[in-house]
Amino acid sequence: MNKSIPVLAIDGPSGSGKGTLAARIAAELGWHLLDSGALYRIVAAMAVRRGLDVEQEQTMCELAQSLDIAFPDGRVRVDDLDLTDEIRTEDIGVMASRVAALPAVRAAILELQRNFAQAPGLVADGRDMGTVVFPHAGLKIFLDASAEARAERRYNQLKNKGLSVSLRDLLEQIEERDARDRERATAPLKAASDALLIDSTQMTIEEVCTTVMQAATQRLL
Ligand code: DC
């Protein structure tokens, strides 16, 4: 791992807004972006395509190692397939959380994630960016929000896409996924001891971006 490349690590539960935050900060700084959740989603989606059992650790590990993954112009390309939309469904999200609980899969994609640290810098978003993948990151953010606020944001996103969903079901799914991500033995979702904690429940995305850009200017630039 090249520790001279500056890294901004953003961790937090699903729906906290970290994906949007990471993309905006990366664009503002002109840095590379790693959406690490997409990697677990890709493994889950490819397992579904190939009819593999996502609970089989060795099989999932071999699958993760065999994939040729690239993110050209914000799209998701795996081998010769475009999986940009396919990996974003709720079902794949739930399966990705099961795949992400397998230590062998996490180990298999560790180097792949670290290779995203290229000049002039990297904004990495996930659950263990500051704790496991980039423990030397110059700035670590832990972005949280209440489960209710996160369910409501997701509900509005899906509604805007014309999809009909139940807010109560979404809240249940979010709480279930949180529990699995926080309680797993390997690389559980938790704030690094040196992370800047931000609770976005009552904040707009603009307010969160301003806070993070101020911290980035002080600590990274
Ligand atoms: O952020 P997301 O919803 O795209 O992530 C999908 C799943 O992958 C989520 O349940 C948690 C898991 N994940 C993880 O365990 N570690 C990461 N660094 C990123 C995501």
PDB file of C-alpha atoms and ligand atoms in Angstrom:
ATOM      1  CA  MET A   1       0.000   0.000   0.000  1.00  0.00           C
ATOM      2  CA  ASN A   2       1.381   3.413  -0.971  1.00  0.00           C
ATOM      3  CA  LYS A   3       0.966   5.406   2.257  1.00  0.00           C
ATOM      4  CA  SER A   4       2.101   8.658   0.665  1.00  0.00           C
ATOM      5  CA  ILE A   5      -1.203   8.970  -1.249  1.00  0.00           C
ATOM      6  CA  PRO A   6      -3.707  10.976   0.839  1.00  0.00           C
ATOM      7  CA  VAL A   7      -6.896   9.097   1.735  1.00  0.00           C
ATOM      8  CA  LEU A   8     -10.203  10.382   3.079  1.00  0.00           C
ATOM      9  CA  ALA A   9     -12.149   7.447   4.587  1.00  0.00           C
ATOM     10  CA  ILE A  10     -15.928   7.732   4.946  1.00  0.00           C
ATOM     11  CA  ASP A  11     -17.743   4.999   6.874  1.00  0.00           C
ATOM     12  CA  GLY A  12     -21.274   4.632   8.138  1.00  0.00           C
ATOM     13  CA  PRO A  13     -24.485   2.603   7.872  1.00  0.00           C
ATOM     14  CA  SER A  14     -26.549   2.324   4.699  1.00  0.00           C
ATOM     15  CA  GLY A  15     -28.634   5.387   3.937  1.00  0.00           C
ATOM     16  CA  SER A  16     -26.497   7.765   5.993  1.00  0.00           C
ATOM     17  CA  GLY A  17     -25.687   9.673   2.790  1.00  0.00           C
ATOM     18  CA  LYS A  18     -22.049   8.631   2.618  1.00  0.00           C
ATOM     19  CA  GLY A  19     -22.221   7.572  -1.044  1.00  0.00           C
ATOM     20  CA  THR A  20     -23.479  11.002  -2.120  1.00  0.00           C
ATOM     21  CA  LEU A  21     -21.028  12.707   0.225  1.00  0.00           C
ATOM     22  CA  ALA A  22     -18.049  10.678  -1.044  1.00  0.00           C
ATOM     23  CA  ALA A  23     -18.904  11.384  -4.705  1.00  0.00           C
ATOM     24  CA  ARG A  24     -19.264  15.136  -4.080  1.00  0.00           C
ATOM     25  CA  ILE A  25     -16.046  15.434  -2.069  1.00  0.00           C
ATOM     26  CA  ALA A  26     -14.087  13.375  -4.632  1.00  0.00           C
ATOM     27  CA  ALA A  27     -15.374  15.641  -7.424  1.00  0.00           C
ATOM     28  CA  GLU A  28     -14.556  18.787  -5.449  1.00  0.00           C
ATOM     29  CA  LEU A  29     -11.012  17.632  -4.613  1.00  0.00           C
ATOM     30  CA  GLY A  30     -10.450  16.030  -8.044  1.00  0.00           C
ATOM     31  CA  TRP A  31      -9.569  12.744  -6.309  1.00  0.00           C
ATOM     32  CA  HIS A  32     -10.366   9.122  -7.152  1.00  0.00           C
ATOM     33  CA  LEU A  33     -13.450   7.503  -5.628  1.00  0.00           C
ATOM     34  CA  LEU A  34     -13.834   3.999  -4.199  1.00  0.00           C
ATOM     35  CA  ASP A  35     -17.394   2.784  -3.516  1.00  0.00           C
ATOM     36  CA  SER A  36     -16.379  -0.362  -1.630  1.00  0.00           C
ATOM     37  CA  GLY A  37     -19.985  -1.485  -1.118  1.00  0.00           C
ATOM     38  CA  ALA A  38     -20.206  -1.883  -4.902  1.00  0.00           C
ATOM     39  CA  LEU A  39     -17.551  -4.621  -4.693  1.00  0.00           C
ATOM     40  CA  TYR A  40     -19.647  -6.724  -2.280  1.00  0.00           C
ATOM     41  CA  ARG A  41     -22.717  -6.024  -4.400  1.00  0.00           C
ATOM     42  CA  ILE A  42     -20.839  -7.202  -7.527  1.00  0.00           C
ATOM     43  CA  VAL A  43     -19.848 -10.498  -5.881  1.00  0.00           C
ATOM     44  CA  ALA A  44     -23.482 -11.011  -4.777  1.00  0.00           C
ATOM     45  CA  ALA A  45     -24.879 -10.178  -8.243  1.00  0.00           C
ATOM     46  CA  MET A  46     -22.430 -12.498  -9.991  1.00  0.00           C
ATOM     47  CA  ALA A  47     -23.288 -15.292  -7.530  1.00  0.00           C
ATOM     48  CA  VAL A  48     -26.959 -14.869  -8.420  1.00  0.00           C
ATOM     49  CA  ARG A  49     -26.190 -14.873 -12.142  1.00  0.00           C
ATOM     50  CA  ARG A  50     -24.202 -18.081 -11.781  1.00  0.00           C
ATOM     51  CA  GLY A  51     -26.632 -19.760  -9.404  1.00  0.00           C
ATOM     52  CA  LEU A  52     -24.038 -20.004  -6.599  1.00  0.00           C
ATOM     53  CA  ASP A  53     -24.820 -20.233  -2.869  1.00  0.00           C
ATOM     54  CA  VAL A  54     -23.837 -16.938  -1.167  1.00  0.00           C
ATOM     55  CA  GLU A  55     -23.313 -18.772   2.150  1.00  0.00           C
ATOM     56  CA  GLN A  56     -20.477 -20.905   0.684  1.00  0.00           C
ATOM     57  CA  GLU A  57     -17.382 -19.039   1.849  1.00  0.00           C
ATOM     58  CA  GLN A  58     -14.816 -20.795  -0.335  1.00  0.00           C
ATOM     59  CA  THR A  59     -16.972 -20.494  -3.457  1.00  0.00           C
ATOM     60  CA  MET A  60     -17.605 -16.779  -2.806  1.00  0.00           C
ATOM     61  CA  CYS A  61     -13.915 -16.181  -2.170  1.00  0.00           C
ATOM     62  CA  GLU A  62     -12.945 -17.849  -5.464  1.00  0.00           C
ATOM     63  CA  LEU A  63     -15.640 -15.881  -7.264  1.00  0.00           C
ATOM     64  CA  ALA A  64     -14.367 -12.573  -5.781  1.00  0.00           C
ATOM     65  CA  GLN A  65     -10.790 -13.386  -6.844  1.00  0.00           C
ATOM     66  CA  SER A  66     -11.798 -14.333 -10.385  1.00  0.00           C
ATOM     67  CA  LEU A  67     -13.681 -11.158 -11.335  1.00  0.00           C
ATOM     68  CA  ASP A  68     -12.271  -8.425 -13.551  1.00  0.00           C
ATOM     69  CA  ILE A  69     -13.817  -5.274 -12.047  1.00  0.00           C
ATOM     70  CA  ALA A  70     -13.603  -1.725 -13.390  1.00  0.00           C
ATOM     71  CA  PHE A  71     -15.503   1.537 -12.857  1.00  0.00           C
ATOM     72  CA  PRO A  72     -15.180   3.412 -16.179  1.00  0.00           C
ATOM     73  CA  ASP A  73     -16.895   6.841 -16.055  1.00  0.00           C
ATOM     74  CA  GLY A  74     -18.909   5.935 -12.968  1.00  0.00           C
ATOM     75  CA  ARG A  75     -20.276   2.750 -14.522  1.00  0.00           C
ATOM     76  CA  VAL A  76     -19.808  -0.743 -13.078  1.00  0.00           C
ATOM     77  CA  ARG A  77     -18.144  -3.205 -15.442  1.00  0.00           C
ATOM     78  CA  VAL A  78     -17.457  -6.821 -14.503  1.00  0.00           C
ATOM     79  CA  ASP A  79     -15.703  -9.012 -17.049  1.00  0.00           C
ATOM     80  CA  ASP A  80     -17.658  -7.999 -20.183  1.00  0.00           C
ATOM     81  CA  LEU A  81     -20.906  -7.130 -18.387  1.00  0.00           C
ATOM     82  CA  ASP A  82     -22.363  -3.765 -17.384  1.00  0.00           C
ATOM     83  CA  LEU A  83     -23.849  -4.272 -13.894  1.00  0.00           C
ATOM     84  CA  THR A  84     -24.410  -0.579 -13.048  1.00  0.00           C
ATOM     85  CA  ASP A  85     -28.154  -0.903 -12.394  1.00  0.00           C
ATOM     86  CA  GLU A  86     -28.282  -4.587 -11.498  1.00  0.00           C
ATOM     87  CA  ILE A  87     -26.172  -4.195  -8.311  1.00  0.00           C
ATOM     88  CA  ARG A  88     -28.405  -1.408  -6.902  1.00  0.00           C
ATOM     89  CA  THR A  89     -31.540  -3.423  -6.100  1.00  0.00           C
ATOM     90  CA  GLU A  90     -32.678  -4.013  -2.505  1.00  0.00           C
ATOM     91  CA  ASP A  91     -32.334  -7.795  -2.966  1.00  0.00           C
ATOM     92  CA  ILE A  92     -28.704  -7.527  -4.062  1.00  0.00           C
ATOM     93  CA  GLY A  93     -28.076  -5.161  -1.109  1.00  0.00           C
ATOM     94  CA  VAL A  94     -29.335  -7.780   1.338  1.00  0.00           C
ATOM     95  CA  MET A  95     -27.256 -10.493  -0.343  1.00  0.00           C
ATOM     96  CA  ALA A  96     -24.180  -8.242  -0.412  1.00  0.00           C
ATOM     97  CA  SER A  97     -24.459  -7.882   3.348  1.00  0.00           C
ATOM     98  CA  ARG A  98     -24.373 -11.695   3.675  1.00  0.00           C
ATOM     99  CA  VAL A  99     -21.380 -11.969   1.318  1.00  0.00           C
ATOM    100  CA  ALA A 100     -19.639  -9.158   3.250  1.00  0.00           C
ATOM    101  CA  ALA A 101     -19.869 -11.187   6.480  1.00  0.00           C
ATOM    102  CA  LEU A 102     -17.506 -13.833   5.031  1.00  0.00           C
ATOM    103  CA  PRO A 103     -13.901 -13.181   6.195  1.00  0.00           C
ATOM    104  CA  ALA A 104     -12.348 -14.931   3.141  1.00  0.00           C
ATOM    105  CA  VAL A 105     -14.229 -12.625   0.769  1.00  0.00           C
ATOM    106  CA  ARG A 106     -13.120  -9.541   2.725  1.00  0.00           C
ATOM    107  CA  ALA A 107      -9.515 -10.750   2.594  1.00  0.00           C
ATOM    108  CA  ALA A 108      -9.800 -11.463  -1.136  1.00  0.00           C
ATOM    109  CA  ILE A 109     -10.759  -7.892  -1.990  1.00  0.00           C
ATOM    110  CA  LEU A 110      -8.457  -6.082   0.454  1.00  0.00           C
ATOM    111  CA  GLU A 111      -5.630  -5.500  -2.042  1.00  0.00           C
ATOM    112  CA  LEU A 112      -8.054  -4.616  -4.806  1.00  0.00           C
ATOM    113  CA  GLN A 113      -9.431  -1.832  -2.581  1.00  0.00           C
ATOM    114  CA  ARG A 114      -5.975  -0.566  -1.604  1.00  0.00           C
ATOM    115  CA  ASN A 115      -4.987  -0.337  -5.276  1.00  0.00           C
ATOM    116  CA  PHE A 116      -7.550   2.451  -5.691  1.00  0.00           C
ATOM    117  CA  ALA A 117      -5.235   4.749  -3.700  1.00  0.00           C
ATOM    118  CA  GLN A 118      -3.654   6.620  -6.622  1.00  0.00           C
ATOM    119  CA  ALA A 119      -2.396  10.201  -6.990  1.00  0.00           C
ATOM    120  CA  PRO A 120      -3.594  12.825  -6.327  1.00  0.00           C
ATOM    121  CA  GLY A 121      -5.726  11.138  -3.616  1.00  0.00           C
ATOM    122  CA  LEU A 122      -8.630   8.830  -2.799  1.00  0.00           C
ATOM    123  CA  VAL A 123     -12.037   9.251  -1.186  1.00  0.00           C
ATOM    124  CA  ALA A 124     -13.120   5.772  -0.031  1.00  0.00           C
ATOM    125  CA  ASP A 125     -16.614   4.993   1.197  1.00  0.00           C
ATOM    126  CA  GLY A 126     -17.759   1.872   3.054  1.00  0.00           C
ATOM    127  CA  ARG A 127     -17.972   0.289   6.496  1.00  0.00           C
ATOM    128  CA  ASP A 128     -14.318  -0.467   7.331  1.00  0.00           C
ATOM    129  CA  MET A 129     -12.370   2.102   5.300  1.00  0.00           C
ATOM    130  CA  GLY A 130     -10.948   3.861   8.375  1.00  0.00           C
ATOM    131  CA  THR A 131     -10.634   0.775  10.579  1.00  0.00           C
ATOM    132  CA  VAL A 132      -9.242  -1.958   8.284  1.00  0.00           C
ATOM    133  CA  VAL A 133      -8.587  -0.987   4.666  1.00  0.00           C
ATOM    134  CA  PHE A 134      -6.970   2.454   5.122  1.00  0.00           C
ATOM    135  CA  PRO A 135      -6.086   2.694   8.835  1.00  0.00           C
ATOM    136  CA  HIS A 136      -3.479   5.373   7.952  1.00  0.00           C
ATOM    137  CA  ALA A 137      -6.110   7.645   6.268  1.00  0.00           C
ATOM    138  CA  GLY A 138      -5.376  11.329   6.956  1.00  0.00           C
ATOM    139  CA  LEU A 139      -9.053  12.037   7.628  1.00  0.00           C
ATOM    140  CA  LYS A 140     -11.720   9.564   8.771  1.00  0.00           C
ATOM    141  CA  ILE A 141     -15.394  10.431   8.828  1.00  0.00           C
ATOM    142  CA  PHE A 142     -18.101   8.305  10.466  1.00  0.00           C
ATOM    143  CA  LEU A 143     -21.441   9.444   9.061  1.00  0.00           C
ATOM    144  CA  ASP A 144     -24.507   8.284  10.951  1.00  0.00           C
ATOM    145  CA  ALA A 145     -28.253   9.081  10.978  1.00  0.00           C
ATOM    146  CA  SER A 146     -31.229   7.574  12.795  1.00  0.00           C
ATOM    147  CA  ALA A 147     -32.676   4.414  11.210  1.00  0.00           C
ATOM    148  CA  GLU A 148     -35.975   6.275  10.700  1.00  0.00           C
ATOM    149  CA  ALA A 149     -34.294   9.131   8.795  1.00  0.00           C
ATOM    150  CA  ARG A 150     -32.368   6.671   6.635  1.00  0.00           C
ATOM    151  CA  ALA A 151     -35.496   4.641   5.824  1.00  0.00           C
ATOM    152  CA  GLU A 152     -37.339   7.826   4.902  1.00  0.00           C
ATOM    153  CA  ARG A 153     -34.549   8.982   2.549  1.00  0.00           C
ATOM    154  CA  ARG A 154     -34.541   5.600   0.832  1.00  0.00           C
ATOM    155  CA  TYR A 155     -38.343   5.689   0.610  1.00  0.00           C
ATOM    156  CA  ASN A 156     -38.234   9.081  -1.134  1.00  0.00           C
ATOM    157  CA  GLN A 157     -35.472   7.936  -3.514  1.00  0.00           C
ATOM    158  CA  LEU A 158     -37.475   4.880  -4.571  1.00  0.00           C
ATOM    159  CA  LYS A 159     -40.708   6.873  -4.827  1.00  0.00           C
ATOM    160  CA  ASN A 160     -38.980   9.383  -7.106  1.00  0.00           C
ATOM    161  CA  LYS A 161     -37.965   6.484  -9.308  1.00  0.00           C
ATOM    162  CA  GLY A 162     -41.641   5.539  -9.560  1.00  0.00           C
ATOM    163  CA  LEU A 163     -41.313   2.424  -7.379  1.00  0.00           C
ATOM    164  CA  SER A 164     -43.927   1.658  -4.754  1.00  0.00           C
ATOM    165  CA  VAL A 165     -42.502   0.467  -1.434  1.00  0.00           C
ATOM    166  CA  SER A 166     -43.609   0.405   2.186  1.00  0.00           C
ATOM    167  CA  LEU A 167     -41.759   2.677   4.618  1.00  0.00           C
ATOM    168  CA  ARG A 168     -42.219   0.115   7.370  1.00  0.00           C
ATOM    169  CA  ASP A 169     -40.650  -2.675   5.260  1.00  0.00           C
ATOM    170  CA  LEU A 170     -37.712  -0.416   4.404  1.00  0.00           C
ATOM    171  CA  LEU A 171     -37.145   0.435   8.083  1.00  0.00           C
ATOM    172  CA  GLU A 172     -37.224  -3.261   8.960  1.00  0.00           C
ATOM    173  CA  GLN A 173     -34.705  -4.077   6.178  1.00  0.00           C
ATOM    174  CA  ILE A 174     -32.394  -1.260   7.254  1.00  0.00           C
ATOM    175  CA  GLU A 175     -32.449  -2.376  10.892  1.00  0.00           C
ATOM    176  CA  GLU A 176     -31.787  -5.988   9.885  1.00  0.00           C
ATOM    177  CA  ARG A 177     -28.886  -5.026   7.608  1.00  0.00           C
ATOM    178  CA  ASP A 178     -27.424  -2.684  10.266  1.00  0.00           C
ATOM    179  CA  ALA A 179     -27.501  -5.465  12.841  1.00  0.00           C
ATOM    180  CA  ARG A 180     -25.674  -7.840  10.487  1.00  0.00           C
ATOM    181  CA  ASP A 181     -23.076  -5.223   9.502  1.00  0.00           C
ATOM    182  CA  ARG A 182     -22.466  -4.095  13.106  1.00  0.00           C
ATOM    183  CA  GLU A 183     -22.441  -7.516  14.750  1.00  0.00           C
ATOM    184  CA  ARG A 184     -20.347  -9.560  12.319  1.00  0.00           C
ATOM    185  CA  ALA A 185     -17.023 -10.841  13.683  1.00  0.00           C
ATOM    186  CA  THR A 186     -14.804  -9.566  10.844  1.00  0.00           C
ATOM    187  CA  ALA A 187     -14.469  -5.831  10.187  1.00  0.00           C
ATOM    188  CA  PRO A 188     -17.814  -4.856  11.776  1.00  0.00           C
ATOM    189  CA  LEU A 189     -19.290  -1.444  11.055  1.00  0.00           C
ATOM    190  CA  LYS A 190     -17.896   0.838  13.750  1.00  0.00           C
ATOM    191  CA  ALA A 191     -16.291   4.247  13.969  1.00  0.00           C
ATOM    192  CA  ALA A 192     -12.483   4.322  14.045  1.00  0.00           C
ATOM    193  CA  SER A 193     -11.262   5.741  17.368  1.00  0.00           C
ATOM    194  CA  ASP A 194      -9.820   8.753  15.497  1.00  0.00           C
ATOM    195  CA  ALA A 195     -12.857   9.347  13.252  1.00  0.00           C
ATOM    196  CA  LEU A 196     -14.791  12.607  13.090  1.00  0.00           C
ATOM    197  CA  LEU A 197     -18.388  11.655  13.970  1.00  0.00           C
ATOM    198  CA  ILE A 198     -21.173  13.381  12.046  1.00  0.00           C
ATOM    199  CA  ASP A 199     -24.863  12.711  12.701  1.00  0.00           C
ATOM    200  CA  SER A 200     -26.736  13.753   9.552  1.00  0.00           C
ATOM    201  CA  THR A 201     -30.260  13.108  10.919  1.00  0.00           C
ATOM    202  CA  GLN A 202     -31.044  16.849  11.029  1.00  0.00           C
ATOM    203  CA  MET A 203     -28.560  17.975   8.355  1.00  0.00           C
ATOM    204  CA  THR A 204     -28.858  18.543   4.610  1.00  0.00           C
ATOM    205  CA  ILE A 205     -26.285  16.960   2.301  1.00  0.00           C
ATOM    206  CA  GLU A 206     -24.896  20.469   1.616  1.00  0.00           C
ATOM    207  CA  GLU A 207     -24.283  21.026   5.340  1.00  0.00           C
ATOM    208  CA  VAL A 208     -22.516  17.669   5.647  1.00  0.00           C
ATOM    209  CA  CYS A 209     -20.351  18.447   2.568  1.00  0.00           C
ATOM    210  CA  THR A 210     -19.345  21.834   3.982  1.00  0.00           C
ATOM    211  CA  THR A 211     -18.336  20.275   7.319  1.00  0.00           C
ATOM    212  CA  VAL A 212     -16.275  17.562   5.606  1.00  0.00           C
ATOM    213  CA  MET A 213     -14.621  19.980   3.136  1.00  0.00           C
ATOM    214  CA  GLN A 214     -13.559  22.183   6.065  1.00  0.00           C
ATOM    215  CA  ALA A 215     -12.010  19.192   7.834  1.00  0.00           C
ATOM    216  CA  ALA A 216     -10.358  18.021   4.591  1.00  0.00           C
ATOM    217  CA  THR A 217      -8.850  21.464   3.985  1.00  0.00           C
ATOM    218  CA  GLN A 218      -7.408  21.519   7.502  1.00  0.00           C
ATOM    219  CA  ARG A 219      -6.089  17.977   7.662  1.00  0.00           C
ATOM    220  CA  LEU A 220      -5.380  16.774   4.123  1.00  0.00           C
ATOM    221  CA  LEU A 221      -4.539  19.654   1.824  1.00  0.00           C
TER     222      LEU A 221
HETATM  223  O1   DC B   1     -22.886   0.575   1.020  1.00  0.00           O
HETATM  224  P1   DC B   1     -23.682  -0.519   0.348  1.00  0.00           P
HETATM  225  O2   DC B   1     -25.118  -0.569   0.771  1.00  0.00           O
HETATM  226  O3   DC B   1     -23.521  -0.498  -1.146  1.00  0.00           O
HETATM  227  O4   DC B   1     -23.003  -1.889   0.845  1.00  0.00           O
HETATM  228  C1   DC B   1     -23.535  -3.148   0.526  1.00  0.00           C
HETATM  229  C2   DC B   1     -23.227  -4.124   1.654  1.00  0.00           C
HETATM  230  O5   DC B   1     -21.825  -4.375   1.697  1.00  0.00           O
HETATM  231  C3   DC B   1     -23.637  -3.623   3.042  1.00  0.00           C
HETATM  232  O6   DC B   1     -24.561  -4.515   3.657  1.00  0.00           O
HETATM  233  C4   DC B   1     -22.395  -3.638   3.863  1.00  0.00           C
HETATM  234  C5   DC B   1     -21.345  -4.280   3.028  1.00  0.00           C
HETATM  235  N1   DC B   1     -20.103  -3.510   3.039  1.00  0.00           N
HETATM  236  C6   DC B   1     -19.109  -3.916   3.895  1.00  0.00           C
HETATM  237  O7   DC B   1     -19.291  -4.846   4.659  1.00  0.00           O
HETATM  238  N2   DC B   1     -17.912  -3.262   3.893  1.00  0.00           N
HETATM  239  C7   DC B   1     -17.698  -2.203   3.092  1.00  0.00           C
HETATM  240  N3   DC B   1     -16.520  -1.596   3.117  1.00  0.00           N
HETATM  241  C8   DC B   1     -18.732  -1.766   2.219  1.00  0.00           C
HETATM  242  C9   DC B   1     -19.932  -2.434   2.227  1.00  0.00           C
END
